[in-house]
mmCIF file of C-alpha atoms in Angstrom:
data_model
loop_
_atom_site.group_PDB
_atom_site.id
_atom_site.type_symbol
_atom_site.label_atom_id
_atom_site.label_comp_id
_atom_site.label_asym_id
_atom_site.label_seq_id
_atom_site.Cartn_x
_atom_site.Cartn_y
_atom_site.Cartn_z
ATOM 1 C CA MET A 1 93.189 126.964 157.312
ATOM 2 C CA MET A 2 93.982 123.940 155.137
ATOM 3 C CA GLU A 3 96.441 124.371 152.263
ATOM 4 C CA GLN A 4 95.770 123.123 148.782
ATOM 5 C CA LYS A 5 98.246 120.376 148.008
ATOM 6 C CA GLU A 6 100.425 121.614 145.144
ATOM 7 C CA ASN A 7 97.471 123.817 144.115
ATOM 8 C CA ARG A 8 95.938 120.754 142.433
ATOM 9 C CA MET A 9 92.207 120.816 141.975
ATOM 10 C CA ILE A 10 90.251 118.123 143.828
ATOM 11 C CA TYR A 11 87.528 117.293 141.333
ATOM 12 C CA LEU A 12 84.320 116.149 143.002
ATOM 13 C CA ASP A 13 81.870 117.045 140.228
ATOM 14 C CA ASN A 14 81.798 113.721 138.440
ATOM 15 C CA ALA A 15 77.988 113.577 138.287
ATOM 16 C CA ALA A 16 78.197 116.511 135.827
ATOM 17 C CA THR A 17 81.004 114.945 133.791
ATOM 18 C CA THR A 18 83.917 112.703 134.644
ATOM 19 C CA LEU A 19 87.024 114.824 134.288
ATOM 20 C CA ARG A 20 89.685 112.141 134.411
ATOM 21 C CA LYS A 21 89.389 109.612 131.601
ATOM 22 C CA PRO A 22 91.300 106.426 130.867
ATOM 23 C CA GLU A 23 94.404 106.964 128.761
ATOM 24 C CA ALA A 24 92.849 104.729 126.113
ATOM 25 C CA VAL A 25 90.140 107.351 125.496
ATOM 26 C CA ALA A 26 92.496 110.186 124.558
ATOM 27 C CA ARG A 27 94.601 107.789 122.495
ATOM 28 C CA ALA A 28 91.585 106.523 120.556
ATOM 29 C CA VAL A 29 90.303 110.034 119.879
ATOM 30 C CA THR A 30 93.694 111.172 118.636
ATOM 31 C CA GLU A 31 94.046 108.186 116.330
ATOM 32 C CA ALA A 32 90.530 108.717 114.992
ATOM 33 C CA LEU A 33 91.165 112.400 114.299
ATOM 34 C CA CYS A 34 94.119 111.378 112.167
ATOM 35 C CA SER A 35 92.558 108.511 110.271
ATOM 36 C CA MET A 36 88.760 108.351 110.467
ATOM 37 C CA GLY A 37 86.543 109.076 107.480
ATOM 38 C CA ASN A 38 82.748 109.354 107.393
ATOM 39 C CA ALA A 39 81.128 106.040 108.306
ATOM 40 C CA GLY A 40 78.740 104.700 105.634
ATOM 41 C CA ARG A 41 79.698 107.348 103.102
ATOM 42 C CA GLY A 42 82.027 105.427 100.787
ATOM 43 C CA GLY A 43 84.016 102.253 100.177
ATOM 44 C CA HIS A 44 87.567 103.380 100.884
ATOM 45 C CA GLU A 45 89.563 102.416 103.931
ATOM 46 C CA ALA A 46 89.033 105.666 105.845
ATOM 47 C CA THR A 47 85.234 105.298 105.805
ATOM 48 C CA LEU A 48 85.277 101.523 106.242
ATOM 49 C CA GLY A 49 87.544 101.944 109.262
ATOM 50 C CA ALA A 50 85.117 104.438 110.750
ATOM 51 C CA SER A 51 82.214 102.047 110.164
ATOM 52 C CA ARG A 52 84.082 99.261 111.910
ATOM 53 C CA VAL A 53 84.830 101.382 114.992
ATOM 54 C CA ILE A 54 81.237 102.618 115.247
ATOM 55 C CA PHE A 55 79.769 99.152 114.811
ATOM 56 C CA ASP A 56 82.213 97.744 117.379
ATOM 57 C CA THR A 57 81.057 100.410 119.836
ATOM 58 C CA ARG A 58 77.424 99.420 119.191
ATOM 59 C CA GLN A 59 78.321 95.808 119.913
ATOM 60 C CA LYS A 60 80.029 96.654 123.183
ATOM 61 C CA LEU A 61 77.091 98.812 124.383
ATOM 62 C CA ALA A 62 74.564 96.150 123.369
ATOM 63 C CA LYS A 63 76.533 93.615 125.387
ATOM 64 C CA LEU A 64 76.923 95.998 128.346
ATOM 65 C CA PHE A 65 73.191 96.629 128.498
ATOM 66 C CA HIS A 66 72.180 93.088 127.419
ATOM 67 C CA GLY A 67 70.345 94.339 124.337
ATOM 68 C CA GLU A 68 69.103 91.926 121.705
ATOM 69 C CA SER A 69 71.224 93.346 118.873
ATOM 70 C CA PRO A 70 73.765 96.097 118.099
ATOM 71 C CA LYS A 71 71.125 97.464 115.675
ATOM 72 C CA GLN A 72 69.063 98.480 118.699
ATOM 73 C CA ILE A 73 71.782 100.929 119.848
ATOM 74 C CA VAL A 74 71.337 104.439 118.441
ATOM 75 C CA PHE A 75 73.991 107.120 118.846
ATOM 76 C CA THR A 76 73.205 110.681 119.894
ATOM 77 C CA ALA A 77 75.097 113.637 121.293
ATOM 78 C CA ASN A 78 74.068 113.108 124.935
ATOM 79 C CA SER A 79 71.219 111.993 127.202
ATOM 80 C CA THR A 80 69.285 115.188 126.501
ATOM 81 C CA GLU A 81 69.069 114.370 122.793
ATOM 82 C CA SER A 82 68.225 110.744 123.562
ATOM 83 C CA LEU A 83 65.445 111.723 125.961
ATOM 84 C CA ASN A 84 63.987 114.298 123.553
ATOM 85 C CA MET A 85 63.944 111.639 120.873
ATOM 86 C CA ALA A 86 62.166 109.216 123.164
ATOM 87 C CA VAL A 87 59.603 111.686 124.497
ATOM 88 C CA LYS A 88 58.736 113.279 121.172
ATOM 89 C CA GLY A 89 59.101 110.068 119.239
ATOM 90 C CA ILE A 90 56.578 107.917 121.104
ATOM 91 C CA LEU A 91 53.995 110.305 122.566
ATOM 92 C CA SER A 92 51.037 111.791 120.684
ATOM 93 C CA PRO A 93 48.138 114.111 121.647
ATOM 94 C CA GLY A 94 45.674 112.148 123.765
ATOM 95 C CA ASP A 95 48.325 109.885 125.284
ATOM 96 C CA HIS A 96 48.945 109.796 129.025
ATOM 97 C CA VAL A 97 52.507 109.584 130.422
ATOM 98 C CA ILE A 98 53.822 109.037 133.949
ATOM 99 C CA THR A 99 57.034 110.479 135.330
ATOM 100 C CA THR A 100 58.453 111.486 138.753
ATOM 101 C CA GLN A 101 59.720 114.407 140.784
ATOM 102 C CA LEU A 102 63.222 112.932 140.579
ATOM 103 C CA GLU A 103 63.639 113.753 136.925
ATOM 104 C CA HIS A 104 66.150 116.024 135.233
ATOM 105 C CA ASN A 105 64.943 118.835 132.991
ATOM 106 C CA SER A 106 66.015 116.682 130.036
ATOM 107 C CA VAL A 107 62.906 114.653 130.799
ATOM 108 C CA LEU A 108 60.660 117.336 132.258
ATOM 109 C CA ARG A 109 60.965 120.049 129.625
ATOM 110 C CA PRO A 110 60.207 117.772 126.620
ATOM 111 C CA LEU A 111 57.253 116.389 128.567
ATOM 112 C CA TYR A 112 55.980 119.898 129.317
ATOM 113 C CA GLU A 113 56.214 120.644 125.571
ATOM 114 C CA MET A 114 54.197 117.538 124.758
ATOM 115 C CA GLU A 115 51.669 118.473 127.463
ATOM 116 C CA LYS A 116 51.007 121.718 125.584
ATOM 117 C CA GLN A 117 50.278 119.588 122.498
ATOM 118 C CA GLY A 118 47.656 117.504 124.276
ATOM 119 C CA VAL A 119 49.595 114.811 126.141
ATOM 120 C CA GLU A 120 48.306 114.156 129.678
ATOM 121 C CA LEU A 121 51.081 114.227 132.298
ATOM 122 C CA THR A 122 51.188 112.690 135.769
ATOM 123 C CA ILE A 123 54.196 113.461 137.995
ATOM 124 C CA LEU A 124 54.632 111.086 140.938
ATOM 125 C CA PRO A 125 55.725 112.756 144.221
ATOM 126 C CA ALA A 126 58.856 112.070 146.215
ATOM 127 C CA ASN A 127 59.136 112.352 150.002
ATOM 128 C CA ARG A 128 61.573 114.580 151.906
ATOM 129 C CA GLU A 129 64.299 111.985 151.444
ATOM 130 C CA GLY A 130 63.737 111.981 147.697
ATOM 131 C CA CYS A 131 62.179 108.531 147.631
ATOM 132 C CA LEU A 132 59.240 107.303 145.569
ATOM 133 C CA ARG A 133 56.408 104.948 146.533
ATOM 134 C CA MET A 134 56.445 101.981 144.163
ATOM 135 C CA GLU A 135 52.685 101.466 144.415
ATOM 136 C CA ASP A 136 52.154 104.950 142.927
ATOM 137 C CA PHE A 137 53.281 103.760 139.500
ATOM 138 C CA GLY A 138 50.561 101.170 139.132
ATOM 139 C CA GLN A 139 47.893 103.418 140.649
ATOM 140 C CA ALA A 140 48.699 106.197 138.143
ATOM 141 C CA VAL A 141 48.072 104.034 135.066
ATOM 142 C CA ARG A 142 45.030 104.977 132.975
ATOM 143 C CA ALA A 143 43.374 103.435 129.912
ATOM 144 C CA ASN A 144 45.332 105.854 127.654
ATOM 145 C CA THR A 145 48.705 105.584 129.429
ATOM 146 C CA LYS A 146 51.436 105.188 126.794
ATOM 147 C CA ALA A 147 54.658 105.224 128.812
ATOM 148 C CA VAL A 148 56.544 105.690 132.059
ATOM 149 C CA PHE A 149 59.641 107.898 132.057
ATOM 150 C CA CYS A 150 61.860 107.351 135.105
ATOM 151 C CA THR A 151 65.432 107.990 136.129
ATOM 152 C CA HIS A 152 67.556 105.127 137.384
ATOM 153 C CA GLY A 153 69.414 107.280 139.892
ATOM 154 C CA SER A 154 68.831 110.817 141.120
ATOM 155 C CA ASN A 155 71.538 113.291 140.206
ATOM 156 C CA VAL A 156 70.697 115.260 143.367
ATOM 157 C CA THR A 157 70.297 112.714 146.152
ATOM 158 C CA GLY A 158 72.001 109.663 144.628
ATOM 159 C CA ASN A 159 68.950 107.558 145.473
ATOM 160 C CA LEU A 160 68.438 104.574 143.159
ATOM 161 C CA VAL A 161 64.997 103.696 141.852
ATOM 162 C CA ASP A 162 63.834 100.089 141.774
ATOM 163 C CA ILE A 163 63.975 99.927 137.994
ATOM 164 C CA HIS A 164 63.197 96.237 137.913
ATOM 165 C CA GLY A 165 59.974 96.821 139.910
ATOM 166 C CA VAL A 166 58.890 99.738 137.736
ATOM 167 C CA GLY A 167 59.621 97.679 134.625
ATOM 168 C CA GLU A 168 57.501 94.828 135.875
ATOM 169 C CA THR A 169 54.609 97.238 136.553
ATOM 170 C CA ALA A 170 54.896 98.812 133.099
ATOM 171 C CA ARG A 171 55.028 95.438 131.334
ATOM 172 C CA ARG A 172 52.051 94.161 133.336
ATOM 173 C CA HIS A 173 49.984 97.144 132.175
ATOM 174 C CA GLY A 174 51.250 96.977 128.604
ATOM 175 C CA ILE A 175 52.900 100.393 128.569
ATOM 176 C CA LEU A 176 56.368 101.463 127.452
ATOM 177 C CA PHE A 177 59.131 101.863 130.044
ATOM 178 C CA CYS A 178 61.739 104.536 129.304
ATOM 179 C CA VAL A 179 64.745 104.897 131.633
ATOM 180 C CA ASP A 180 67.199 107.785 132.057
ATOM 181 C CA ALA A 181 70.489 106.090 132.914
ATOM 182 C CA SER A 182 72.628 109.240 132.857
ATOM 183 C CA GLN A 183 73.944 108.667 136.390
ATOM 184 C CA THR A 184 74.183 104.882 136.314
ATOM 185 C CA ALA A 185 75.398 103.696 132.907
ATOM 186 C CA GLY A 186 78.894 102.334 133.297
ATOM 187 C CA VAL A 187 78.632 102.171 137.099
ATOM 188 C CA PHE A 188 75.647 99.911 137.795
ATOM 189 C CA PRO A 189 74.730 96.771 135.894
ATOM 190 C CA ILE A 190 71.784 97.327 133.549
ATOM 191 C CA ASP A 191 69.987 94.456 131.820
ATOM 192 C CA VAL A 192 67.330 95.942 129.556
ATOM 193 C CA GLN A 193 65.615 92.605 128.994
ATOM 194 C CA GLU A 194 65.500 91.487 132.614
ATOM 195 C CA MET A 195 64.457 94.978 133.778
ATOM 196 C CA LYS A 196 61.760 95.190 131.074
ATOM 197 C CA ILE A 197 63.229 98.433 129.711
ATOM 198 C CA ASP A 198 61.869 99.438 126.289
ATOM 199 C CA ILE A 199 64.025 102.562 125.833
ATOM 200 C CA LEU A 200 67.255 103.257 127.709
ATOM 201 C CA CYS A 201 68.805 106.726 127.383
ATOM 202 C CA PHE A 202 72.418 107.298 128.334
ATOM 203 C CA THR A 203 75.332 109.689 127.926
ATOM 204 C CA GLY A 204 78.937 108.822 127.218
ATOM 205 C CA HIS A 205 80.707 111.475 129.274
ATOM 206 C CA LYS A 206 79.799 110.445 132.822
ATOM 207 C CA GLY A 207 80.049 106.915 134.183
ATOM 208 C CA LEU A 208 80.885 105.508 130.751
ATOM 209 C CA LEU A 209 84.078 107.631 130.899
ATOM 210 C CA GLY A 210 83.909 108.716 127.273
ATOM 211 C CA PRO A 211 84.190 112.133 125.601
ATOM 212 C CA GLN A 212 81.538 114.797 125.793
ATOM 213 C CA GLY A 213 79.277 114.902 122.750
ATOM 214 C CA THR A 214 78.648 111.137 122.873
ATOM 215 C CA GLY A 215 75.521 109.349 124.032
ATOM 216 C CA GLY A 216 72.802 107.100 122.840
ATOM 217 C CA MET A 217 69.715 105.057 123.422
ATOM 218 C CA TYR A 218 68.703 101.439 123.361
ATOM 219 C CA VAL A 219 65.387 100.905 121.603
ATOM 220 C CA GLY A 220 63.848 97.495 122.136
ATOM 221 C CA LYS A 221 62.755 95.393 119.179
ATOM 222 C CA GLY A 222 59.174 96.159 118.235
ATOM 223 C CA VAL A 223 59.318 99.666 119.742
ATOM 224 C CA THR A 224 58.752 102.428 117.166
ATOM 225 C CA VAL A 225 60.253 105.878 117.767
ATOM 226 C CA ARG A 226 59.502 108.670 115.326
ATOM 227 C CA PRO A 227 62.797 110.316 114.259
ATOM 228 C CA LEU A 228 63.565 113.720 115.739
ATOM 229 C CA LYS A 229 65.463 114.652 112.569
ATOM 230 C CA THR A 230 65.798 113.312 109.050
ATOM 231 C CA GLY A 231 68.381 113.722 106.335
ATOM 232 C CA GLY A 232 71.482 111.964 105.090
ATOM 233 C CA SER A 233 71.913 108.370 106.151
ATOM 234 C CA GLY A 234 74.303 106.864 103.659
ATOM 235 C CA VAL A 235 71.630 104.415 102.456
ATOM 236 C CA LEU A 236 68.476 104.593 100.338
ATOM 237 C CA THR A 237 69.505 107.975 98.989
ATOM 238 C CA TYR A 238 66.769 108.108 96.289
ATOM 239 C CA GLU A 239 63.923 107.518 98.714
ATOM 240 C CA ARG A 240 61.976 110.628 99.704
ATOM 241 C CA GLU A 241 61.453 109.368 103.269
ATOM 242 C CA HIS A 242 64.158 108.669 105.793
ATOM 243 C CA PRO A 243 65.081 104.952 106.151
ATOM 244 C CA SER A 244 62.934 103.100 108.684
ATOM 245 C CA ARG A 245 65.389 100.346 109.532
ATOM 246 C CA MET A 246 67.416 100.596 112.725
ATOM 247 C CA PRO A 247 69.720 102.220 113.651
ATOM 248 C CA ALA A 248 69.671 104.499 110.563
ATOM 249 C CA ALA A 249 66.043 105.387 111.324
ATOM 250 C CA LEU A 250 67.202 107.528 114.262
ATOM 251 C CA GLU A 251 70.692 108.592 113.100
ATOM 252 C CA ALA A 252 70.373 111.281 110.429
ATOM 253 C CA GLY A 253 73.638 113.017 109.566
ATOM 254 C CA THR A 254 77.257 112.378 110.342
ATOM 255 C CA LEU A 255 77.889 110.761 113.726
ATOM 256 C CA ASN A 256 80.549 111.971 116.164
ATOM 257 C CA GLY A 257 82.913 109.218 115.013
ATOM 258 C CA HIS A 258 85.917 110.703 116.781
ATOM 259 C CA GLY A 259 84.054 110.857 120.066
ATOM 260 C CA LEU A 260 82.627 107.353 119.595
ATOM 261 C CA ALA A 261 86.142 106.045 119.063
ATOM 262 C CA GLY A 262 86.970 107.480 122.480
ATOM 263 C CA LEU A 263 83.853 105.884 123.947
ATOM 264 C CA ASN A 264 84.964 102.597 122.439
ATOM 265 C CA GLY A 265 88.233 102.873 124.314
ATOM 266 C CA ALA A 266 86.389 103.743 127.517
ATOM 267 C CA LEU A 267 84.189 100.640 127.184
ATOM 268 C CA ASP A 268 87.317 98.499 126.875
ATOM 269 C CA TYR A 269 88.666 100.091 130.042
ATOM 270 C CA ILE A 270 85.400 99.462 131.939
ATOM 271 C CA LYS A 271 85.389 95.812 130.864
ATOM 272 C CA GLU A 272 89.028 95.277 131.766
ATOM 273 C CA THR A 273 88.785 97.070 135.117
ATOM 274 C CA GLY A 274 85.410 95.637 136.011
ATOM 275 C CA ILE A 275 82.184 97.584 136.576
ATOM 276 C CA HIS A 276 81.892 96.074 140.060
ATOM 277 C CA LYS A 277 85.394 97.245 141.022
ATOM 278 C CA ILE A 278 84.724 100.758 139.718
ATOM 279 C CA ARG A 279 81.408 101.018 141.539
ATOM 280 C CA GLU A 280 82.695 99.699 144.868
ATOM 281 C CA LYS A 281 85.643 102.139 144.833
ATOM 282 C CA GLU A 282 83.303 105.043 144.201
ATOM 283 C CA LEU A 283 80.943 103.895 146.923
ATOM 284 C CA ASP A 284 83.788 103.478 149.387
ATOM 285 C CA LEU A 285 84.845 107.069 148.789
ATOM 286 C CA MET A 286 81.273 108.382 148.969
ATOM 287 C CA TRP A 287 80.610 106.589 152.257
ATOM 288 C CA GLN A 288 83.906 107.824 153.662
ATOM 289 C CA PHE A 289 82.805 111.392 152.877
ATOM 290 C CA TYR A 290 79.288 110.843 154.219
ATOM 291 C CA GLU A 291 80.517 109.446 157.500
ATOM 292 C CA GLY A 292 82.936 112.338 157.801
ATOM 293 C CA VAL A 293 80.372 115.107 157.368
ATOM 294 C CA ARG A 294 77.043 113.717 158.611
ATOM 295 C CA GLN A 295 77.511 114.775 162.241
ATOM 296 C CA ILE A 296 79.128 118.160 161.650
ATOM 297 C CA PRO A 297 76.999 120.815 163.368
ATOM 298 C CA GLY A 298 75.142 122.925 160.810
ATOM 299 C CA VAL A 299 75.426 120.385 157.970
ATOM 300 C CA LYS A 300 72.244 118.978 156.434
ATOM 301 C CA ILE A 301 72.468 116.054 153.992
ATOM 302 C CA TYR A 302 69.759 115.141 151.500
ATOM 303 C CA GLY A 303 68.739 111.667 150.367
ATOM 304 C CA ASP A 304 68.246 108.121 151.623
ATOM 305 C CA PHE A 305 71.406 106.612 153.056
ATOM 306 C CA ARG A 306 69.900 103.438 154.488
ATOM 307 C CA ARG A 307 71.343 101.270 151.712
ATOM 308 C CA ARG A 308 74.923 100.983 150.528
ATOM 309 C CA GLN A 309 74.001 100.715 146.867
ATOM 310 C CA ARG A 310 73.327 104.222 145.566
ATOM 311 C CA CYS A 311 74.884 106.682 143.163
ATOM 312 C CA PRO A 312 78.196 108.033 144.557
ATOM 313 C CA VAL A 313 76.653 111.428 145.329
ATOM 314 C CA VAL A 314 76.283 113.433 148.541
ATOM 315 C CA SER A 315 74.346 116.693 148.409
ATOM 316 C CA LEU A 316 74.342 118.954 151.438
ATOM 317 C CA ASN A 317 73.937 122.449 152.786
ATOM 318 C CA ILE A 318 75.837 124.272 155.527
ATOM 319 C CA ARG A 319 73.674 126.305 157.839
ATOM 320 C CA ASP A 320 71.672 128.829 155.854
ATOM 321 C CA TYR A 321 74.533 129.658 153.487
ATOM 322 C CA ASP A 322 73.605 129.835 149.818
ATOM 323 C CA SER A 323 74.903 126.736 148.065
ATOM 324 C CA SER A 324 76.690 128.810 145.399
ATOM 325 C CA VAL A 325 78.592 130.722 148.098
ATOM 326 C CA VAL A 326 79.688 127.459 149.728
ATOM 327 C CA SER A 327 80.701 125.933 146.406
ATOM 328 C CA ASP A 328 82.732 129.048 145.510
ATOM 329 C CA GLU A 329 84.452 128.946 148.902
ATOM 330 C CA LEU A 330 85.288 125.276 148.448
ATOM 331 C CA PHE A 331 86.953 125.986 145.123
ATOM 332 C CA VAL A 332 88.631 129.338 145.779
ATOM 333 C CA THR A 333 90.006 128.497 149.234
ATOM 334 C CA TYR A 334 90.407 124.706 149.097
ATOM 335 C CA GLY A 335 90.627 123.875 145.388
ATOM 336 C CA ILE A 336 87.636 121.538 145.592
ATOM 337 C CA ALA A 337 85.290 121.468 142.612
ATOM 338 C CA THR A 338 81.596 120.773 143.405
ATOM 339 C CA ARG A 339 78.224 121.655 141.891
ATOM 340 C CA PRO A 340 75.819 124.043 143.660
ATOM 341 C CA GLY A 341 72.312 125.180 142.794
ATOM 342 C CA ALA A 342 69.382 123.225 141.410
ATOM 343 C CA HIS A 343 71.251 120.652 139.251
ATOM 344 C CA CYS A 344 68.616 120.948 136.500
ATOM 345 C CA ALA A 345 66.213 118.989 138.717
ATOM 346 C CA PRO A 346 63.666 121.565 139.947
ATOM 347 C CA LEU A 347 60.984 119.181 141.203
ATOM 348 C CA MET A 348 63.518 117.221 143.226
ATOM 349 C CA HIS A 349 64.466 120.396 145.054
ATOM 350 C CA GLN A 350 60.793 121.152 145.651
ATOM 351 C CA ALA A 351 60.448 117.743 147.301
ATOM 352 C CA LEU A 352 63.562 118.335 149.414
ATOM 353 C CA GLY A 353 62.589 121.894 150.381
ATOM 354 C CA THR A 354 65.773 123.365 148.894
ATOM 355 C CA VAL A 355 64.411 125.564 146.108
ATOM 356 C CA ALA A 356 65.755 128.803 147.601
ATOM 357 C CA GLN A 357 69.084 127.503 148.911
ATOM 358 C CA GLY A 358 69.912 124.829 146.360
ATOM 359 C CA ALA A 359 72.442 122.268 147.519
ATOM 360 C CA VAL A 360 76.159 121.580 147.192
ATOM 361 C CA ARG A 361 76.741 118.272 145.417
ATOM 362 C CA PHE A 362 79.865 116.180 145.960
ATOM 363 C CA SER A 363 80.112 113.397 143.401
ATOM 364 C CA PHE A 364 82.916 110.828 143.293
ATOM 365 C CA SER A 365 84.927 108.926 140.690
ATOM 366 C CA HIS A 366 87.049 105.819 141.210
ATOM 367 C CA TYR A 367 89.966 108.071 140.208
ATOM 368 C CA ASN A 368 89.500 110.082 143.391
ATOM 369 C CA THR A 369 91.525 109.193 146.498
ATOM 370 C CA GLU A 370 90.908 108.771 150.197
ATOM 371 C CA GLU A 371 93.242 111.721 150.838
ATOM 372 C CA GLU A 372 91.092 113.944 148.628
ATOM 373 C CA VAL A 373 87.985 112.853 150.521
ATOM 374 C CA ASP A 374 89.650 113.668 153.835
ATOM 375 C CA MET A 375 90.526 117.138 152.545
ATOM 376 C CA ALA A 376 86.919 117.675 151.451
ATOM 377 C CA VAL A 377 85.618 116.621 154.867
ATOM 378 C CA GLY A 378 88.073 119.014 156.503
ATOM 379 C CA ALA A 379 86.958 121.848 154.269
ATOM 380 C CA VAL A 380 83.297 121.284 155.148
ATOM 381 C CA LYS A 381 84.206 121.292 158.849
ATOM 382 C CA GLU A 382 86.046 124.609 158.538
ATOM 383 C CA ILE A 383 83.249 126.282 156.593
ATOM 384 C CA ALA A 384 80.647 125.017 159.041
ATOM 385 C CA ARG A 385 82.621 126.547 161.911
ATOM 386 C CA GLY A 386 82.169 129.807 160.023
#
């Protein structure tokens, strides 16, 4: 049996959260904890410094996503909050909305809530490889269709969706296009204007390499989103209604300034390192793992691997073993951290036929090494031999 090298955990659960962060992130958070006041809540240096950091982070995200203005970047706690804001902020009873089987519960559950309130919901099917048919989007549009909600990349299979094609379809039919970029922001280039994206939801703690508790959304100019919450904004205090100007319209209460300072540092790291370099390293590691396990007897891999460009994710099962049992064995015996189960994507598992068994997900960071991948391949071989 393989031995864990120095008992060090091999972390291959980066699709859930990136564990290793750039040094600049921890340094920025520490400095912010010691110096940052409440942005927009005064005129002294502590609050002005906080405002500068937060605005600078908006600018960097607007540039990363090719948004029209930093004012179109709204900060939230994570993708779940962003997606809830989008779903509940643009849909009304009588509207029709289109989504897919690829979606995370952060999209599905808010949509189910709105369905109970009178929103009509169409869920486009995926095939056994987890792929969509592009023509289905246009064919699903109705006279009352308000929006399309679609993930950029599946957190289960790693399959990418042709976001540009979906955006063109949505724009042609005059409906809003809302994208969940949880698995792709910071790893794949996203141009909200070229891709015809009206609302982009993202989290800071995955590919953007920032702290947990950070996230946001890009809201295109001319797109109105009803606020999920109202309250203190630092401006227009004597008005009874929450401010309508962006980004204050969607940012009630104190922001996670300390976390956003860390995200700011992460964005600097991504720019300096290069998003292309980060992505290609992750893909090299993912493909190394895939080639190492795909012909092991008893191993079944899920997803479409006909194209190199995909999220750095490989989900698999070994024989008829429950995915949680395999994942536990990987960690306890080999020190390899993975994610089993349903991955908060129930309809994706229905499409794959893995509802009962779940799947073991290996997801890679550019901080991982070829040696770690080799050890993971070896562990899968040993478990499969049973």
